[in-house]
Amino acid sequence: MPQKKLERMTEAFLHYVWQNRLFDFLNIQTTEHDSIEIIFPGYHNTDAGPDFKQAVIRIADMKWAGDVEIHIKSSDWYRHKHQTDEKYKSVILHVVYENDVDVERMQGEYYPTLELKDRIPPKMLVQYQRLVDSLEIISCESYLPVIDELTIQSQMSSAVMDRLLRKQEGVLRVLSQCQYDWNETLYRQLAANFGFKTNAGAFELLSKSLPLKILSKHSDSSLQINALVFGQAGMLEAPHIDAYYDCLKYEYDYLRYKYQLVPIGVHHWNLLRLRPPNFPCVRLAQFASLLHRFSSELLSEFVNHSSVEYLSGVFSVEADDYWKTHYHFGKETMLTHSVSLGTTAVNLLLINTVIPVLFAFHRFSGNEHYLEETVQMLEQLPFEDNKLTRVYKTTPIPRKTAFDSQSLIEMFEHYCKEKRCLDCSIGEYIIKLIGTTS
C-alpha cells in the first residue's frame, strides 16, 4: 500500500502540503533526529531554483534563514542534478515524501532532511488522488452540492481576475507594438475580435496594414473609410464588378498610392462554416461604419462611459445600404437583410475587447478606483452560452451573467482541464476539509 501511494504522489501536492502546513508538524525531526520548528515555510518559487525561498526554520538550537527544496524521493536531488547547481547551495532543509538516500552537501556533511511519508493525513492524499485521477471533465462535480456558496464565489472571483490579468498581458503586448498608443491598441484589439475567431487573424493583419492614424484623417468620409477597409482587406483587386465596387476601388486606388499601402491577400479570409451575417464583407462593412463614427476618438468613447447600455449603443452601427441586398460584391440577394451588429456580437465585443482594454488601461494608468467599476460591467452583461460554459450546465455553479461565464471559461481552460485542483478554492476545500474529515 505505501508503494502505491508513492507512485501517485506528486511534487505539486507536496508543495501544497508544505505551504499550508497540512501535515503533522508537532515534534517533527530531521532524519538525523534533530528537532525542527517551522517559523516560516518560505515563498513559493515558480522560477528556477529551490521550491521555497526565504524560509525561516529552527533546526536543533540553530535558527536558519534560506531555501527549502521539495522532492518525492530524496534521490531526486541527484536525478535533477542539483548537486552541480549553485542555486541550491542556499537550501537549509530538504523536504521529501520518502528519504531513500542521504544527500551530501559537502564531504561528510548532509542536508537536513524532513520525511513526510507518515505525517500526511491519508484521507487527504486519497481525496487529492480521486480528484486528479478522475475521468470526469469536472473532477469535483459530485462534491459541488455540498460546497458552500462563499467558497464557490471566491473561486469564481479569483478566476475572473486571472482571466482579466491574462488578457491584460495580451493588450500590453499589442500596446508595446503600437509604441504605447492606446487608441491604436484598442483599434487592433477591436479588429481582431471583429473576426469572431474564424477571421480574427485576417482582421488582425488588416489592422496592422492600415494604421488608425490614416483612417482618422478620413473619418468624415464614409466612402473613403469603406474604401480603405475593403481595399486593405484585398477585396478591391478585381477590375470591375458593379457601380458600388467601382466607386470604392476608385477611392482606394488613390489612397493606396497616397499612403503607399500594401493590401493583405484575399486568401486570408475564411468563408467555411459561416452563417451569411458573419461573412467577411458584412463584418468589414460594419467595422468600417464603426470607424467612420469613432476613429478619431475611439478610446475616449469607452473610457468616459461605464454604462453597458451606452457602450452597447456605440456598436449600434449599420453597414452601407448596399450590404442590405449583398453578402458579397456583385451578388445581389433576393431579400433584404439586417446589416447591423446583433446583440450577441455586441456583447462579445464588450466582453472580449472593451472590458479587457479598459482593465489594462486603468491598471497601466494607475486608475485603480476604476478597476472595480470595469469588472462590474461583466455583471451587467448576459451569460455566454457556449461549449465551454455548457460543461458546467449540470452543476450548482451560478450561470447568470458574463461574470459567471468568463469565470467558468477560465476555470475550465486553466484549472479543471489541467487538474489544478490544488490552486482552486473549491479543490482546496475538498482536499483540506473533506479529505481530513470524511
Short mmCIF file of N, CA, C and O in Angstrom, two decimals, residues 326-383:
data_model
loop_
_atom_site.label_atom_id
_atom_site.label_comp_id
_atom_site.label_asym_id
_atom_site.label_seq_id
_atom_site.Cartn_x
_atom_site.Cartn_y
_atom_site.Cartn_z
N HIS A 326 -26.69 42.42 -50.32
CA HIS A 326 -25.48 41.71 -50.74
C HIS A 326 -24.79 41.07 -49.54
O HIS A 326 -24.81 41.62 -48.44
N TYR A 327 -24.17 39.94 -49.78
CA TYR A 327 -23.24 39.35 -48.82
C TYR A 327 -21.83 39.36 -49.41
O TYR A 327 -20.84 39.20 -48.70
N HIS A 328 -21.76 39.51 -50.73
CA HIS A 328 -20.50 39.59 -51.46
C HIS A 328 -20.67 40.67 -52.53
O HIS A 328 -21.78 40.99 -52.95
N PHE A 329 -19.56 41.23 -52.96
CA PHE A 329 -19.62 42.20 -54.06
C PHE A 329 -20.22 41.55 -55.30
O PHE A 329 -19.86 40.43 -55.68
N GLY A 330 -21.17 42.26 -55.92
CA GLY A 330 -21.71 41.84 -57.21
C GLY A 330 -22.72 40.72 -57.18
O GLY A 330 -23.22 40.31 -58.23
N LYS A 331 -23.07 40.21 -55.97
CA LYS A 331 -24.03 39.10 -55.89
C LYS A 331 -25.23 39.55 -55.06
O LYS A 331 -25.21 39.49 -53.84
N GLU A 332 -26.25 40.01 -55.74
CA GLU A 332 -27.42 40.57 -55.07
C GLU A 332 -28.33 39.46 -54.54
O GLU A 332 -28.55 38.45 -55.21
N THR A 333 -28.84 39.66 -53.34
CA THR A 333 -29.76 38.69 -52.74
C THR A 333 -31.20 39.05 -53.11
O THR A 333 -31.51 40.21 -53.41
N MET A 334 -32.09 38.07 -53.07
CA MET A 334 -33.48 38.29 -53.42
C MET A 334 -34.21 39.09 -52.35
O MET A 334 -35.11 39.87 -52.63
N LEU A 335 -33.81 38.89 -51.09
CA LEU A 335 -34.45 39.58 -49.97
C LEU A 335 -33.44 40.48 -49.27
O LEU A 335 -32.24 40.22 -49.26
N THR A 336 -33.96 41.55 -48.66
CA THR A 336 -33.09 42.41 -47.88
C THR A 336 -32.84 41.77 -46.51
O THR A 336 -33.62 40.95 -46.03
N HIS A 337 -31.76 42.15 -45.88
CA HIS A 337 -31.42 41.58 -44.57
C HIS A 337 -30.76 42.67 -43.71
O HIS A 337 -30.31 43.71 -44.22
N SER A 338 -30.71 42.42 -42.43
CA SER A 338 -30.13 43.38 -41.49
C SER A 338 -28.62 43.51 -41.72
O SER A 338 -27.94 42.53 -42.03
N VAL A 339 -28.11 44.71 -41.56
CA VAL A 339 -26.68 44.93 -41.70
C VAL A 339 -26.09 45.54 -40.43
O VAL A 339 -25.02 46.14 -40.44
N SER A 340 -26.81 45.40 -39.32
CA SER A 340 -26.31 45.90 -38.04
C SER A 340 -25.77 44.73 -37.23
O SER A 340 -26.13 43.57 -37.45
N LEU A 341 -24.90 45.04 -36.30
CA LEU A 341 -24.36 44.00 -35.43
C LEU A 341 -25.46 43.47 -34.51
O LEU A 341 -26.20 44.25 -33.91
N GLY A 342 -25.54 42.15 -34.38
CA GLY A 342 -26.54 41.56 -33.49
C GLY A 342 -26.17 41.74 -32.03
O GLY A 342 -25.02 42.05 -31.70
N THR A 343 -27.12 41.53 -31.16
CA THR A 343 -26.91 41.70 -29.71
C THR A 343 -25.80 40.80 -29.20
O THR A 343 -24.95 41.22 -28.41
N THR A 344 -25.79 39.55 -29.65
CA THR A 344 -24.77 38.61 -29.19
C THR A 344 -23.38 39.07 -29.61
O THR A 344 -22.42 39.02 -28.83
N ALA A 345 -23.26 39.55 -30.85
CA ALA A 345 -21.96 40.03 -31.35
C ALA A 345 -21.50 41.24 -30.55
O ALA A 345 -20.31 41.35 -30.18
N VAL A 346 -22.41 42.16 -30.25
CA VAL A 346 -22.06 43.34 -29.47
C VAL A 346 -21.59 42.94 -28.08
O VAL A 346 -20.57 43.44 -27.58
N ASN A 347 -22.31 42.02 -27.45
CA ASN A 347 -21.92 41.57 -26.11
C ASN A 347 -20.53 40.93 -26.11
O ASN A 347 -19.73 41.15 -25.19
N LEU A 348 -20.23 40.15 -27.14
CA LEU A 348 -18.91 39.52 -27.23
C LEU A 348 -17.81 40.56 -27.41
O LEU A 348 -16.71 40.42 -26.86
N LEU A 349 -18.09 41.61 -28.18
CA LEU A 349 -17.09 42.67 -28.35
C LEU A 349 -16.84 43.41 -27.04
O LEU A 349 -15.70 43.77 -26.72
N LEU A 350 -17.89 43.62 -26.27
CA LEU A 350 -17.72 44.27 -24.96
C LEU A 350 -16.93 43.38 -24.01
O LEU A 350 -16.03 43.84 -23.31
N ILE A 351 -17.27 42.08 -24.00
CA ILE A 351 -16.63 41.15 -23.07
C ILE A 351 -15.17 40.90 -23.44
O ILE A 351 -14.29 40.89 -22.57
N ASN A 352 -14.90 40.71 -24.73
CA ASN A 352 -13.57 40.28 -25.16
C ASN A 352 -12.65 41.40 -25.60
O ASN A 352 -11.45 41.17 -25.77
N THR A 353 -13.20 42.60 -25.80
CA THR A 353 -12.36 43.71 -26.24
C THR A 353 -12.43 44.89 -25.29
O THR A 353 -11.42 45.27 -24.69
N VAL A 354 -13.60 45.48 -25.16
CA VAL A 354 -13.73 46.74 -24.43
C VAL A 354 -13.34 46.58 -22.96
O VAL A 354 -12.50 47.33 -22.44
N ILE A 355 -13.90 45.60 -22.28
CA ILE A 355 -13.62 45.43 -20.85
C ILE A 355 -12.15 45.09 -20.61
O ILE A 355 -11.50 45.71 -19.74
N PRO A 356 -11.55 44.13 -21.34
CA PRO A 356 -10.11 43.87 -21.12
C PRO A 356 -9.21 45.08 -21.41
O PRO A 356 -8.25 45.32 -20.68
N VAL A 357 -9.52 45.84 -22.46
CA VAL A 357 -8.70 47.01 -22.77
C VAL A 357 -8.85 48.08 -21.69
O VAL A 357 -7.87 48.69 -21.25
N LEU A 358 -10.08 48.30 -21.23
CA LEU A 358 -10.30 49.27 -20.15
C LEU A 358 -9.60 48.83 -18.87
O LEU A 358 -9.00 49.64 -18.16
N PHE A 359 -9.67 47.54 -18.58
CA PHE A 359 -9.00 46.99 -17.40
C PHE A 359 -7.50 47.24 -17.48
O PHE A 359 -6.87 47.72 -16.54
N ALA A 360 -6.92 46.93 -18.64
CA ALA A 360 -5.48 47.13 -18.82
C ALA A 360 -5.12 48.61 -18.79
O ALA A 360 -4.11 49.00 -18.19
N PHE A 361 -5.96 49.44 -19.41
CA PHE A 361 -5.69 50.88 -19.45
C PHE A 361 -5.70 51.48 -18.04
O PHE A 361 -4.80 52.25 -17.68
N HIS A 362 -6.70 51.13 -17.24
CA HIS A 362 -6.79 51.69 -15.89
C HIS A 362 -5.65 51.20 -14.99
O HIS A 362 -5.12 51.97 -14.19
N ARG A 363 -5.25 49.95 -15.13
CA ARG A 363 -4.13 49.45 -14.34
C ARG A 363 -2.83 50.11 -14.78
O ARG A 363 -1.99 50.48 -13.97
N PHE A 364 -2.65 50.23 -16.08
CA PHE A 364 -1.45 50.86 -16.63
C PHE A 364 -1.37 52.32 -16.20
O PHE A 364 -0.28 52.84 -15.92
N SER A 365 -2.51 52.98 -16.15
CA SER A 365 -2.55 54.42 -15.83
C SER A 365 -2.61 54.68 -14.33
O SER A 365 -2.58 55.85 -13.91
N GLY A 366 -2.73 53.63 -13.53
CA GLY A 366 -2.82 53.80 -12.08
C GLY A 366 -4.19 54.22 -11.60
O GLY A 366 -4.34 54.69 -10.47
N ASN A 367 -5.21 54.04 -12.45
CA ASN A 367 -6.58 54.41 -12.07
C ASN A 367 -7.26 53.23 -11.36
O ASN A 367 -8.24 52.67 -11.85
N GLU A 368 -6.71 52.84 -10.22
CA GLU A 368 -7.19 51.65 -9.53
C GLU A 368 -8.66 51.75 -9.14
O GLU A 368 -9.37 50.74 -9.07
N HIS A 369 -9.13 52.97 -8.89
CA HIS A 369 -10.52 53.14 -8.44
C HIS A 369 -11.53 52.84 -9.54
O HIS A 369 -12.71 52.67 -9.28
N TYR A 370 -11.06 52.76 -10.79
CA TYR A 370 -11.96 52.41 -11.89
C TYR A 370 -12.01 50.91 -12.17
O TYR A 370 -12.84 50.45 -12.95
N LEU A 371 -11.09 50.16 -11.57
CA LEU A 371 -10.99 48.73 -11.89
C LEU A 371 -12.25 47.98 -11.47
O LEU A 371 -12.78 47.16 -12.23
N GLU A 372 -12.72 48.23 -10.26
CA GLU A 372 -13.91 47.52 -9.78
C GLU A 372 -15.10 47.84 -10.68
O GLU A 372 -15.90 46.95 -11.00
N GLU A 373 -15.21 49.08 -11.08
CA GLU A 373 -16.29 49.50 -11.98
C GLU A 373 -16.21 48.76 -13.31
O GLU A 373 -17.22 48.34 -13.88
N THR A 374 -14.99 48.56 -13.79
CA THR A 374 -14.79 47.84 -15.05
C THR A 374 -15.18 46.38 -14.93
O THR A 374 -15.86 45.82 -15.80
N VAL A 375 -14.75 45.74 -13.83
CA VAL A 375 -15.10 44.33 -13.59
C VAL A 375 -16.61 44.17 -13.45
O VAL A 375 -17.20 43.20 -13.95
N GLN A 376 -17.24 45.13 -12.79
CA GLN A 376 -18.69 45.05 -12.57
C GLN A 376 -19.48 45.13 -13.87
O GLN A 376 -20.64 44.71 -13.93
N MET A 377 -18.85 45.64 -14.92
CA MET A 377 -19.53 45.69 -16.21
C MET A 377 -19.88 44.28 -16.68
O MET A 377 -20.89 44.07 -17.37
N LEU A 378 -19.07 43.30 -16.31
CA LEU A 378 -19.36 41.91 -16.68
C LEU A 378 -20.66 41.43 -16.05
O LEU A 378 -21.35 40.58 -16.62
N GLU A 379 -21.00 41.98 -14.90
CA GLU A 379 -22.24 41.58 -14.22
C GLU A 379 -23.47 42.20 -14.88
O GLU A 379 -24.59 41.82 -14.57
N GLN A 380 -23.26 43.17 -15.76
CA GLN A 380 -24.37 43.80 -16.47
C GLN A 380 -24.63 43.16 -17.83
O GLN A 380 -25.57 43.54 -18.53
N LEU A 381 -23.78 42.18 -18.19
CA LEU A 381 -23.92 41.52 -19.49
C LEU A 381 -24.42 40.09 -19.29
O LEU A 381 -24.14 39.47 -18.27
N PRO A 382 -25.14 39.55 -20.26
CA PRO A 382 -25.73 38.21 -20.10
C PRO A 382 -24.69 37.10 -20.15
O PRO A 382 -23.60 37.25 -20.71
N PHE A 383 -25.05 35.97 -19.59
CA PHE A 383 -24.22 34.77 -19.56
C PHE A 383 -23.95 34.29 -20.99
O PHE A 383 -24.82 34.32 -21.85
#
